[in-house]
mmCIF file of C-alpha atoms in Angstrom:
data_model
loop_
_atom_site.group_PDB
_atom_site.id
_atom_site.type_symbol
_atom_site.label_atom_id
_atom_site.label_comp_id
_atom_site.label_asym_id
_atom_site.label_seq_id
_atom_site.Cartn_x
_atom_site.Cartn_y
_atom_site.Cartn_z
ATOM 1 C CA UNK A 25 167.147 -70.051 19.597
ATOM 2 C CA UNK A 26 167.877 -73.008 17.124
ATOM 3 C CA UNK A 27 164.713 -74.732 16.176
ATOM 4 C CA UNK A 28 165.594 -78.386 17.601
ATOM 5 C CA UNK A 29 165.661 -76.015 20.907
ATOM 6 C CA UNK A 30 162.334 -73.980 20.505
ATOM 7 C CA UNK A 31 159.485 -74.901 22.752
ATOM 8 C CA UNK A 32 156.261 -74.792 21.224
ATOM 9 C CA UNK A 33 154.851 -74.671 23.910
ATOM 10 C CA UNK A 34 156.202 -72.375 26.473
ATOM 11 C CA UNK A 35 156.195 -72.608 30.694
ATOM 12 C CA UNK A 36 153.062 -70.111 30.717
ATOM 13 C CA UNK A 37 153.429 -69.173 34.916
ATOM 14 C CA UNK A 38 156.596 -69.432 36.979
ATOM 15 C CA UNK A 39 156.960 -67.754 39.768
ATOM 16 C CA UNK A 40 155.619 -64.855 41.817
ATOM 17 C CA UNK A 41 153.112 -62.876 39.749
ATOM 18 C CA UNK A 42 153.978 -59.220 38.495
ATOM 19 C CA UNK A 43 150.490 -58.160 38.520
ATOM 20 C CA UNK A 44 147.030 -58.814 39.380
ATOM 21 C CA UNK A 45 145.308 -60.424 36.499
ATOM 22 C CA UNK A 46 142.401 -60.409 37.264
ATOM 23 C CA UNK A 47 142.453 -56.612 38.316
ATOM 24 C CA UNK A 48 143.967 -55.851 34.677
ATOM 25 C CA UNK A 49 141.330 -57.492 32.721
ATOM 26 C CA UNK A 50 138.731 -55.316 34.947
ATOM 27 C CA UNK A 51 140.765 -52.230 34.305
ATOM 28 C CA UNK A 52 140.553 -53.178 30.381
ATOM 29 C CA UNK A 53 136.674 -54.437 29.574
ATOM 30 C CA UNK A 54 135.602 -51.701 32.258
ATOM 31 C CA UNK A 55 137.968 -48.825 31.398
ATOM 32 C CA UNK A 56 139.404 -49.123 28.315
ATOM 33 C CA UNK A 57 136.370 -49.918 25.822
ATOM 34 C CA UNK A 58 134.790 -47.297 23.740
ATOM 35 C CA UNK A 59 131.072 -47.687 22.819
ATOM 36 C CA UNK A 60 131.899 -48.002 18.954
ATOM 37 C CA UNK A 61 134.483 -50.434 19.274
ATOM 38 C CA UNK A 62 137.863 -50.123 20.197
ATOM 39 C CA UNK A 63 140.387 -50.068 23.034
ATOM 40 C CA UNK A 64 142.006 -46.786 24.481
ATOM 41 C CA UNK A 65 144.542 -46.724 27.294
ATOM 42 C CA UNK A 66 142.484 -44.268 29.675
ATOM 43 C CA UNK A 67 138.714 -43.623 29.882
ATOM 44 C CA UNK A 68 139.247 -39.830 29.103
ATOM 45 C CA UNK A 69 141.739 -40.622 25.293
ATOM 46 C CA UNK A 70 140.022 -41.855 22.140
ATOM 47 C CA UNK A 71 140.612 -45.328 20.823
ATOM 48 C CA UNK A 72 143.066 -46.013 18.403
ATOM 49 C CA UNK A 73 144.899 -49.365 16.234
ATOM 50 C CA UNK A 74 147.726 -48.708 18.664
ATOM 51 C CA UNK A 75 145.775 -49.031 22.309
ATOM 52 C CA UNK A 76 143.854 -51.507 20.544
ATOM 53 C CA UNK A 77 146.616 -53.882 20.008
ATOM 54 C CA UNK A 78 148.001 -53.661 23.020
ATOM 55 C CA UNK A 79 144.944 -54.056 25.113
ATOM 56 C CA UNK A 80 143.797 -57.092 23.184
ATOM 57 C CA UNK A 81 147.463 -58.203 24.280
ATOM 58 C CA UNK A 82 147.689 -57.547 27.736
ATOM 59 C CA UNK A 83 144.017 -58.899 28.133
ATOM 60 C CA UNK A 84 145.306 -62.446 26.482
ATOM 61 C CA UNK A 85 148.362 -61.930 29.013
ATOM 62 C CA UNK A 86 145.872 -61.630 31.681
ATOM 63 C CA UNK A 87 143.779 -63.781 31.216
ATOM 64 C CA UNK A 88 146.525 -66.780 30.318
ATOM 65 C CA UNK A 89 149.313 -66.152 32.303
ATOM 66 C CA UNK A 90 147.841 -66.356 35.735
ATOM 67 C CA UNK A 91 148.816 -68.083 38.882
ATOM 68 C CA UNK A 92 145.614 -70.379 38.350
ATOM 69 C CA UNK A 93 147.143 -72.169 35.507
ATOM 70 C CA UNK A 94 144.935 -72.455 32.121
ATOM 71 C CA UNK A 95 142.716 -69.904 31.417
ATOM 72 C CA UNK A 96 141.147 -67.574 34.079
ATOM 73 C CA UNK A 97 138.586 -65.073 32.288
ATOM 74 C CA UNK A 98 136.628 -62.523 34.220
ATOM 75 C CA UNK A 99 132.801 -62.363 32.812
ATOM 76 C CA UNK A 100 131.108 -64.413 30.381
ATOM 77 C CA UNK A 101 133.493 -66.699 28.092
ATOM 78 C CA UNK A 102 132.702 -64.470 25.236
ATOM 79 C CA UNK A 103 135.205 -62.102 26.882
ATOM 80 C CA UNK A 104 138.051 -64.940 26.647
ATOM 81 C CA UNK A 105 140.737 -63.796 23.765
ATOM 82 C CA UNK A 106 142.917 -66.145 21.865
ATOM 83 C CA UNK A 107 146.614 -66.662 23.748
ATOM 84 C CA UNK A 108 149.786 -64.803 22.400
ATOM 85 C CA UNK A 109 153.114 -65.062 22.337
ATOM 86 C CA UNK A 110 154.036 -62.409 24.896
ATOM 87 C CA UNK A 111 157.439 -61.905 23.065
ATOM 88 C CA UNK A 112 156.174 -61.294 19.689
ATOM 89 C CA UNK A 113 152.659 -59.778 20.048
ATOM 90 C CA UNK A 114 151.097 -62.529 17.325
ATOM 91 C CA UNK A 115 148.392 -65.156 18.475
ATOM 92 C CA UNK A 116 150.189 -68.009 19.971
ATOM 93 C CA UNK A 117 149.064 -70.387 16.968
ATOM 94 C CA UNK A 118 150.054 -67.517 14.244
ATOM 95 C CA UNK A 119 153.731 -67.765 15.828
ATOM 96 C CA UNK A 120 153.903 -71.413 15.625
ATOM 97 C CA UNK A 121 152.947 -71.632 12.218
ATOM 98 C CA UNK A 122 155.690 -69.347 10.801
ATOM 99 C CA UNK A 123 158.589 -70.819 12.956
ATOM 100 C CA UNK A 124 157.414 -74.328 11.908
ATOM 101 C CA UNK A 125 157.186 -72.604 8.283
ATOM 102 C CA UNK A 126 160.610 -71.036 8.798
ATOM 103 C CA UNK A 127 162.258 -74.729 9.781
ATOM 104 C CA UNK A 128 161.446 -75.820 6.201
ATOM 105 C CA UNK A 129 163.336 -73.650 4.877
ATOM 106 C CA UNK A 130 167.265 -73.445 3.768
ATOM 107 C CA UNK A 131 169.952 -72.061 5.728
ATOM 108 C CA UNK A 132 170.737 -68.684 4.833
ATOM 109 C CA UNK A 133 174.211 -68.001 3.560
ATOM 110 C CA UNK A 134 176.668 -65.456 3.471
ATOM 111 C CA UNK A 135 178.520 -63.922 0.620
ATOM 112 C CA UNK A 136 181.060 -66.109 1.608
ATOM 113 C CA UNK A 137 179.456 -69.161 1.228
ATOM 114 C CA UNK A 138 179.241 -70.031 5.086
ATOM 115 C CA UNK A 139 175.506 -70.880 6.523
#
């Protein structure tokens, strides 16, 4: 996507939902949480970086992609996580900073000179 055509802030919720948020987010802080920190992907596997990740992800997804619009979290507000950018797996703010970084910078060329 060119820059001049990058939104920076994307359409969070359009259309019919693919899953139940809210049921997700239970599944996760109910299921997927070991005692001594971590994420796993089933109650019965140990945690590890990789299920950690990728809960923390789909828990952000959850929690800010809903039908409701904004934020829905289930539980206290501690359990709200920072939004991501569902494409690239990086806090939404992280992800703005280095394409706003990368617009500063000069075209790349080619060997042959072209940009």
């Amino acid at each position: 996507i060119p820059p001049e055509e990058a939104q920076t802030e994307p359409d969070l919720y359009e259309g019919p939902a693919l899953m139940d948020h809210m049921a997700l987010q239970k599944y996760i802080l109910a299921a997927c949480q070991e005692n001594g920190g971590g994420l796993r992907d089933k109650p019965v596997k140990r945690r590890d970086h990789y299920h950690t990740c990728y809960c923390l992800s789909g828990l952000s997804v959850a929690q800010h992609l809903n039908p409701a619009g904004g934020a829905e979290v289930l539980g206290p507000a501690a359990n709200k996580v920072e939004p991501v950018d569902a494409v690239l797996n990086v806090v939404r703010s992280r992800a703005q900073a280095a394409l706003a970084y990368a617009q500063t910078l000069p075209p790349v060329s080619t060997s042959s000179g072209e940009a």
